[in-house]
Amino acid sequence: MTPMETAVMREKPVSTTSAAHAKAIELCKHVLRMTTQSGSGHPSTAQAIAHIAVDLMYRKMRYDLSDPWNPNSDRLVLSIGHAVPMIYAAYADLGGVVGASQTDGRPLTVDDLASIRELNSVLDGHPNPAEGFPFFDAATGSLGQGLSVAAGLALAARLDGIQKNIYAVVGDGESREGQVWEAADFVVDHKLHNVCAIFSCNEHGQAGPVSSQQLPEAIAAKMSAFGWYVQEIDGHDPEAISTALDKHGEQPKPTAIVARTVKGWGVELMLGKNFHGKPLSSEELDKACAELDATGQKLGATEEMSFTSPSPAAGKANAPSAIKLDSFEESLKRVGLNSALADRKLATRVAYGVALVALGDADSRIVALDGDVSNSTFSNMFEGAFADRFFECKIAEQNMITAGAGMAAAGKIPFASSFAKFIARAVDQIDMAVISRANLNVVGSHSGVSLGADGPSQMAVSDVAYFRSMTRVDDGTGSPACHIFHPSDPISAFRCVELMANLKGLCYLRTHRPAASFLYDFDETFTARGCKQLRKGDKLTLVSSGYMVHTALEAAKKLADSGVDCNVFDAYTLPLDAEPIFEAARQAGNSILVVEDNYSGGVHAELAEAAAETGEVRVFGLTVNRIPKSAKSAAEVFNYVGVGGQQIFDKATELTNE
Amino acid sequence: MTPMETAVMREKPVSTTSAAHAKAIELCKHVLRMTTQSGSGHPSTAQAIAHIAVDLMYRKMRYDLSDPWNPNSDRLVLSIGHAVPMIYAAYADLGGVVGASQTDGRPLTVDDLASIRELNSVLDGHPNPAEGFPFFDAATGSLGQGLSVAAGLALAARLDGIQKNIYAVVGDGESREGQVWEAADFVVDHKLHNVCAIFSCNEHGQAGPVSSQQLPEAIAAKMSAFGWYVQEIDGHDPEAISTALDKHGEQPKPTAIVARTVKGWGVELMLGKNFHGKPLSSEELDKACAELDATGQKLGATEEMSFTSPSPAAGKANAPSAIKLDSFEESLKRVGLNSALADRKLATRVAYGVALVALGDADSRIVALDGDVSNSTFSNMFEGAFADRFFECKIAEQNMITAGAGMAAAGKIPFASSFAKFIARAVDQIDMAVISRANLNVVGSHSGVSLGADGPSQMAVSDVAYFRSMTRVDDGTGSPACHIFHPSDPISAFRCVELMANLKGLCYLRTHRPAASFLYDFDETFTARGCKQLRKGDKLTLVSSGYMVHTALEAAKKLADSGVDCNVFDAYTLPLDAEPIFEAARQAGNSILVVEDNYSGGVHAELAEAAAETGEVRVFGLTVNRIPKSAKSAAEVFNYVGVGGQQIFDKATELTNE
């Protein structure tokens, strides 16, 4: 700031500043009290954002305390999730509404603050709308993700024609996370100039001071280089904060406010020695509150802060409604792929593209995101049909997933695709989306080892185990936290995508590179938890999913030729109702052989866990048994990793000869 | 460079340029031929780095073609892994040695190039030292990871007192990955000025042109803002490349060379239309080779390029040797934690710190990395004892894991720690480390739900399923690709860490926040695939791991009081030899109840898969059955997610009453 500017600032009426300081101090005291009462939490990080929270929540943000679900509201994403006690304190002071839904909302009170982190409290340890705090759009606390949430919210607002600002409060140490820079690029690419990132630079991490790479001047230089309009301010100067926030939107760029803040602001014993992640003792609390009062007097903090935030127009989120697709044949014709009807062959990844276009026709909430591989995942078919609803995320999967979760929070139905291998970049982001109960569809193409020549750096083999771990978990409403769809042919792929669009929560679609023959009639129906019997036999039951179903069917034919008739099941989804498979197995020698093109922990584990409870049916598995490498064909790799046609044949023969 | 040196360089005969062009063209032809012969690959991306590869591999890099294992050599990390045909072509032209080890090395020949991507070839689809190409240190191909590998190699070189340069070739589109920026920060933080990042800016991604955020000028501005010494050059101008590479090391900064390159350089039909990831047809190949020859004539490319790379001093990597730790008691005293001996209580995360210090005493190869949570993971105990071998990675887990893999490639034994939840940030990086067969130890603290109050954003619950998927996979030498250690008490934790230091490949340690009582004698021994029986009974067999073992033991006591005597097993590692558990179960009613503080896919799946093959023993599981939330105590959360003491009691009672 120039000396003149400082002088001007000093001349501004003291009342605004005075009131803001008074409110910040009041909220700091709430924060200290609630964390001491709770016995855990991060008061010092929260104190650092006191003045920023006051200016945003009492003055700047256009929102409706009585209706946090109003889609016309400005939004606040607290990327630095552990600072949340400050937001809770402000929201309680203001009496903002909390609750799981509009029908059971009630105003939060200051008395509620003591319940932070309790099992039955809406005030979870870190932000989480799913526990009843709808002021937030997404769970945060795993750092570096908030700016991506903000980007997703901003994209959704643009699609809905809503003018609103999205504020993301980001920590300085947190900005070490690569995802922050993925989001910074993405926001610029998509000209999301309504996004305002506010960096709270308190210069302390958990284990020590932040690196010189994360000092305010470094963050400012980086954000400038990334194309943002940057303002550096004192994060405890109410006037500076107001001025900076009011300048947001003036430039044809997104805004970054780099605010120098103080960890443990206002409380001597929390300063300078990196007081992190612990509450004060009861004695310390009294001393600290007295100290804050003294600080207030020094700052002339006497005025009452009034709530002057503007109100948004009333608005209502669209009610969810079922989406129904046309026939597969019509949908193929729609995208000019009639030839597949003659060939009776199409890769499941192409069928995904076909379905996505059909979904786009059926419902305007459908949006697609991709990470520079849309011509491999075939989300480019959707891009061709609905350019305004397709979002190129470039090679940055973490941001893609979290931006998708942000769009879901705003009522969109996002499909985010990349190679399944690269989806693994965003596992923690997917975890956070699940915690948010985001209605997110993730699509991994080129999954398993069937892509052959490209080698293991492009092959997803742990993905099924990871996603399956969530399929047996209740999301709190009786539904699985995740559904996996792993279709074997284009018709089932088409219908699985339709199912995904209608299921809430996380769905994961696993598609494959090679073309796959039609296995089903066009009018075949598929369901969550379902499976399909493709072949009947009396000696053994083969179960597979995805591309491997074709290999299993070939093996079954060869086995039949050798006198061993096998059931063959297509386990196209997890979680799976195993009873039809067990019933068939009981009529066919009581043995099941599961074949998968992934590491263990998938369908084999699913059936083994169910079977082991009774011991009635025996379950064996052939899963990828070694780290894969390149080879010319899918069959060669299958063979190399122990799941080739001959290996299925041999194992089946062994099992039926026992 | 001094002005005199620059002048000398300028006076170099033009033949250098001529020869470099000639060699680049020769290599481009190899690249086109080998990819056409293989029927897949990314020739156009490879052509873009032709001149860079020539200058590095024929002139600049100090390395030994006959001994790629020599630790004194400069290293090249091809972050943009799909450009690998160019490196293969140069290395074959030079006759560099390939092979799985020094004893079976042989020079690569130009004839070998046609075998690229074949099952038995050392030339995998993307770089992978583990398949017999030791010129590389790590598998790449999942983008954005190479600069972190380079950082790890540079750290290891510094520890070993070796002066060498590490070159990382990074793509422009690739630099969208956040990890690139995590690595950029890390290299500056640790003053790894011997790292030289060369960006190949061909301005094309896979699905379209790169974003304006990834244009050469944008990358240059960003790298400057991140504190690098930046040079922008024409990436097909041999003199410019030489000059830029020779300037590396002149500044007290790491160097970024931002090279404008041409995708499909020299071949008209590959230019301008984003020719990506496909080889030429045979006819196109002939035309392209003729065109390259014509380009060569235009450029006066007639000279023979000679190999003038300097030779490093001969050197040998240290042979692996066993590491043995002192007694747990002595190790506790070493770090001043004698009090734990009286309390007979210590969190497993603290025991990890104790073991890590003991390892540091025992072997200088032990290094530790942490992501700004060393005072939570207790790697700060190692930092206190061995500051020079501790590397603070700040809040950037992706870079931490890959830098660890880089250090492992240079013979170090890295332990990389963070909250288990945040380890999920680096799943793809761990996958790549496994493909590299990196000797990497990953440590996740605060795992499961026992941390209570902080809530789900800090709780790892899918981690066991993910890591277990790799435990049943052969690394190619008969060993599991991964071992999980999930100790229940500090003594077993201490010994598990000792095991990890001695096991090759990936190991994952899961530690917990709360203090845990001693369950074992100080001289108890633990083994890979082992488990421990903690209690004998005749009615049921309880199996658990980690902190839950204590809950299981308490439940067993209560069950005993009610007349139901249970076996209790501590399944402290996966993969697991289940036979001792099954044997005990057969003597105790044939039923097993597994209790885990994670989502399904862990010990329950392990035992169910084994049991379901015979049906002899029944296996049931209680795993985290809903998305967790904050609560005041571990017990409250256990109860909320279905794995509380009472729930174990009830399920056990139900099973024994059947």
PDB file of N, CA and C in Angstrom, chain B residues 518-561:
ATOM      1  N   PHE B 518       0.670 -52.561  25.695  1.00  0.00           N
ATOM      2  CA  PHE B 518       1.581 -53.625  25.245  1.00  0.00           C
ATOM      3  C   PHE B 518       0.820 -54.950  25.237  1.00  0.00           C
ATOM      4  N   LEU B 519       0.903 -55.652  24.155  1.00  0.00           N
ATOM      5  CA  LEU B 519       0.270 -56.971  24.082  1.00  0.00           C
ATOM      6  C   LEU B 519       1.308 -58.084  24.007  1.00  0.00           C
ATOM      7  N   TYR B 520       2.539 -57.710  23.704  1.00  0.00           N
ATOM      8  CA  TYR B 520       3.563 -58.731  23.450  1.00  0.00           C
ATOM      9  C   TYR B 520       4.752 -58.587  24.385  1.00  0.00           C
ATOM     10  N   ASP B 521       5.473 -59.692  24.530  1.00  0.00           N
ATOM     11  CA  ASP B 521       6.762 -59.639  25.219  1.00  0.00           C
ATOM     12  C   ASP B 521       7.767 -58.918  24.326  1.00  0.00           C
ATOM     13  N   PHE B 522       8.791 -58.386  24.965  1.00  0.00           N
ATOM     14  CA  PHE B 522       9.780 -57.641  24.195  1.00  0.00           C
ATOM     15  C   PHE B 522      10.520 -58.516  23.178  1.00  0.00           C
ATOM     16  N   ASP B 523      10.597 -59.834  23.454  1.00  0.00           N
ATOM     17  CA  ASP B 523      11.381 -60.687  22.542  1.00  0.00           C
ATOM     18  C   ASP B 523      10.506 -61.438  21.539  1.00  0.00           C
ATOM     19  N   GLU B 524       9.255 -61.054  21.458  1.00  0.00           N
ATOM     20  CA  GLU B 524       8.342 -61.703  20.503  1.00  0.00           C
ATOM     21  C   GLU B 524       8.856 -61.469  19.080  1.00  0.00           C
ATOM     22  N   THR B 525       8.725 -62.477  18.221  1.00  0.00           N
ATOM     23  CA  THR B 525       9.170 -62.289  16.834  1.00  0.00           C
ATOM     24  C   THR B 525       7.974 -62.235  15.889  1.00  0.00           C
ATOM     25  N   PHE B 526       8.130 -61.472  14.866  1.00  0.00           N
ATOM     26  CA  PHE B 526       7.069 -61.257  13.879  1.00  0.00           C
ATOM     27  C   PHE B 526       7.645 -61.520  12.487  1.00  0.00           C
ATOM     28  N   THR B 527       6.803 -62.029  11.611  1.00  0.00           N
ATOM     29  CA  THR B 527       7.289 -62.388  10.280  1.00  0.00           C
ATOM     30  C   THR B 527       6.302 -61.932   9.210  1.00  0.00           C
ATOM     31  N   ALA B 528       6.802 -61.762   7.993  1.00  0.00           N
ATOM     32  CA  ALA B 528       5.905 -61.559   6.857  1.00  0.00           C
ATOM     33  C   ALA B 528       4.971 -62.761   6.782  1.00  0.00           C
ATOM     34  N   ARG B 529       3.715 -62.533   6.472  1.00  0.00           N
ATOM     35  CA  ARG B 529       2.666 -63.557   6.360  1.00  0.00           C
ATOM     36  C   ARG B 529       2.257 -64.147   7.714  1.00  0.00           C
ATOM     37  N   GLY B 530       2.800 -63.610   8.812  1.00  0.00           N
ATOM     38  CA  GLY B 530       2.523 -64.188  10.113  1.00  0.00           C
ATOM     39  C   GLY B 530       1.255 -63.653  10.760  1.00  0.00           C
ATOM     40  N   CYS B 531       0.849 -64.273  11.846  1.00  0.00           N
ATOM     41  CA  CYS B 531      -0.216 -63.750  12.695  1.00  0.00           C
ATOM     42  C   CYS B 531       0.039 -64.283  14.102  1.00  0.00           C
ATOM     43  N   LYS B 532      -0.673 -63.786  15.084  1.00  0.00           N
ATOM     44  CA  LYS B 532      -0.417 -64.171  16.478  1.00  0.00           C
ATOM     45  C   LYS B 532      -1.719 -64.531  17.167  1.00  0.00           C
ATOM     46  N   GLN B 533      -1.665 -65.604  17.910  1.00  0.00           N
ATOM     47  CA  GLN B 533      -2.837 -65.948  18.715  1.00  0.00           C
ATOM     48  C   GLN B 533      -2.676 -65.316  20.097  1.00  0.00           C
ATOM     49  N   LEU B 534      -3.648 -64.526  20.497  1.00  0.00           N
ATOM     50  CA  LEU B 534      -3.547 -63.783  21.751  1.00  0.00           C
ATOM     51  C   LEU B 534      -4.400 -64.396  22.855  1.00  0.00           C
ATOM     52  N   ARG B 535      -5.316 -65.247  22.455  1.00  0.00           N
ATOM     53  CA  ARG B 535      -6.239 -65.805  23.444  1.00  0.00           C
ATOM     54  C   ARG B 535      -6.771 -67.112  22.873  1.00  0.00           C
ATOM     55  N   LYS B 536      -6.980 -68.092  23.744  1.00  0.00           N
ATOM     56  CA  LYS B 536      -7.494 -69.385  23.275  1.00  0.00           C
ATOM     57  C   LYS B 536      -8.920 -69.588  23.750  1.00  0.00           C
ATOM     58  N   GLY B 537      -9.687 -70.218  22.903  1.00  0.00           N
ATOM     59  CA  GLY B 537     -11.065 -70.509  23.276  1.00  0.00           C
ATOM     60  C   GLY B 537     -11.564 -71.684  22.463  1.00  0.00           C
ATOM     61  N   ASP B 538     -12.763 -72.103  22.678  1.00  0.00           N
ATOM     62  CA  ASP B 538     -13.280 -73.287  21.991  1.00  0.00           C
ATOM     63  C   ASP B 538     -14.609 -73.052  21.290  1.00  0.00           C
ATOM     64  N   LYS B 539     -15.070 -71.788  21.301  1.00  0.00           N
ATOM     65  CA  LYS B 539     -16.397 -71.544  20.736  1.00  0.00           C
ATOM     66  C   LYS B 539     -16.359 -70.791  19.409  1.00  0.00           C
ATOM     67  N   LEU B 540     -15.398 -69.916  19.276  1.00  0.00           N
ATOM     68  CA  LEU B 540     -15.383 -69.021  18.116  1.00  0.00           C
ATOM     69  C   LEU B 540     -13.970 -68.468  17.988  1.00  0.00           C
ATOM     70  N   THR B 541     -13.633 -68.019  16.764  1.00  0.00           N
ATOM     71  CA  THR B 541     -12.317 -67.423  16.567  1.00  0.00           C
ATOM     72  C   THR B 541     -12.488 -65.981  16.105  1.00  0.00           C
ATOM     73  N   LEU B 542     -12.047 -65.059  16.949  1.00  0.00           N
ATOM     74  CA  LEU B 542     -12.081 -63.639  16.580  1.00  0.00           C
ATOM     75  C   LEU B 542     -10.750 -63.272  15.937  1.00  0.00           C
ATOM     76  N   VAL B 543     -10.811 -62.556  14.829  1.00  0.00           N
ATOM     77  CA  VAL B 543      -9.586 -62.105  14.157  1.00  0.00           C
ATOM     78  C   VAL B 543      -9.695 -60.609  13.943  1.00  0.00           C
ATOM     79  N   SER B 544      -8.644 -59.892  14.310  1.00  0.00           N
ATOM     80  CA  SER B 544      -8.646 -58.466  14.074  1.00  0.00           C
ATOM     81  C   SER B 544      -7.222 -58.003  13.801  1.00  0.00           C
ATOM     82  N   SER B 545      -7.065 -56.717  13.628  1.00  0.00           N
ATOM     83  CA  SER B 545      -5.726 -56.172  13.404  1.00  0.00           C
ATOM     84  C   SER B 545      -5.732 -54.723  13.850  1.00  0.00           C
ATOM     85  N   GLY B 546      -4.534 -54.205  14.114  1.00  0.00           N
ATOM     86  CA  GLY B 546      -4.406 -52.812  14.509  1.00  0.00           C
ATOM     87  C   GLY B 546      -5.095 -52.529  15.835  1.00  0.00           C
ATOM     88  N   TYR B 547      -5.555 -51.329  15.960  1.00  0.00           N
ATOM     89  CA  TYR B 547      -6.147 -50.880  17.220  1.00  0.00           C
ATOM     90  C   TYR B 547      -7.368 -51.713  17.610  1.00  0.00           C
ATOM     91  N   MET B 548      -8.102 -52.224  16.605  1.00  0.00           N
ATOM     92  CA  MET B 548      -9.311 -53.017  16.870  1.00  0.00           C
ATOM     93  C   MET B 548      -9.024 -54.279  17.659  1.00  0.00           C
ATOM     94  N   VAL B 549      -7.772 -54.752  17.632  1.00  0.00           N
ATOM     95  CA  VAL B 549      -7.438 -55.963  18.388  1.00  0.00           C
ATOM     96  C   VAL B 549      -7.785 -55.761  19.865  1.00  0.00           C
ATOM     97  N   HIS B 550      -7.548 -54.560  20.359  1.00  0.00           N
ATOM     98  CA  HIS B 550      -7.851 -54.288  21.772  1.00  0.00           C
ATOM     99  C   HIS B 550      -9.353 -54.379  22.030  1.00  0.00           C
ATOM    100  N   THR B 551     -10.144 -53.852  21.098  1.00  0.00           N
ATOM    101  CA  THR B 551     -11.602 -53.944  21.225  1.00  0.00           C
ATOM    102  C   THR B 551     -12.039 -55.407  21.147  1.00  0.00           C
ATOM    103  N   ALA B 552     -11.405 -56.152  20.255  1.00  0.00           N
ATOM    104  CA  ALA B 552     -11.743 -57.575  20.125  1.00  0.00           C
ATOM    105  C   ALA B 552     -11.386 -58.323  21.405  1.00  0.00           C
ATOM    106  N   LEU B 553     -10.236 -57.992  21.997  1.00  0.00           N
ATOM    107  CA  LEU B 553      -9.836 -58.657  23.241  1.00  0.00           C
ATOM    108  C   LEU B 553     -10.813 -58.348  24.376  1.00  0.00           C
ATOM    109  N   GLU B 554     -11.226 -57.084  24.424  1.00  0.00           N
ATOM    110  CA  GLU B 554     -12.204 -56.721  25.462  1.00  0.00           C
ATOM    111  C   GLU B 554     -13.513 -57.483  25.267  1.00  0.00           C
ATOM    112  N   ALA B 555     -13.941 -57.552  24.019  1.00  0.00           N
ATOM    113  CA  ALA B 555     -15.172 -58.298  23.722  1.00  0.00           C
ATOM    114  C   ALA B 555     -14.997 -59.759  24.108  1.00  0.00           C
ATOM    115  N   ALA B 556     -13.805 -60.298  23.823  1.00  0.00           N
ATOM    116  CA  ALA B 556     -13.550 -61.718  24.150  1.00  0.00           C
ATOM    117  C   ALA B 556     -13.625 -61.945  25.655  1.00  0.00           C
ATOM    118  N   LYS B 557     -13.127 -60.976  26.420  1.00  0.00           N
ATOM    119  CA  LYS B 557     -13.203 -61.117  27.880  1.00  0.00           C
ATOM    120  C   LYS B 557     -14.653 -61.149  28.335  1.00  0.00           C
ATOM    121  N   LYS B 558     -15.426 -60.229  27.754  1.00  0.00           N
ATOM    122  CA  LYS B 558     -16.840 -60.167  28.120  1.00  0.00           C
ATOM    123  C   LYS B 558     -17.571 -61.440  27.686  1.00  0.00           C
ATOM    124  N   LEU B 559     -17.184 -61.941  26.515  1.00  0.00           N
ATOM    125  CA  LEU B 559     -17.784 -63.185  26.034  1.00  0.00           C
ATOM    126  C   LEU B 559     -17.421 -64.337  26.966  1.00  0.00           C
ATOM    127  N   ALA B 560     -16.178 -64.357  27.410  1.00  0.00           N
ATOM    128  CA  ALA B 560     -15.737 -65.411  28.328  1.00  0.00           C
ATOM    129  C   ALA B 560     -16.556 -65.356  29.609  1.00  0.00           C
ATOM    130  N   ASP B 561     -16.793 -64.141  30.063  1.00  0.00           N
ATOM    131  CA  ASP B 561     -17.620 -63.983  31.264  1.00  0.00           C
ATOM    132  C   ASP B 561     -19.020 -64.538  31.063  1.00  0.00           C
TER     133      ASP B 561
END
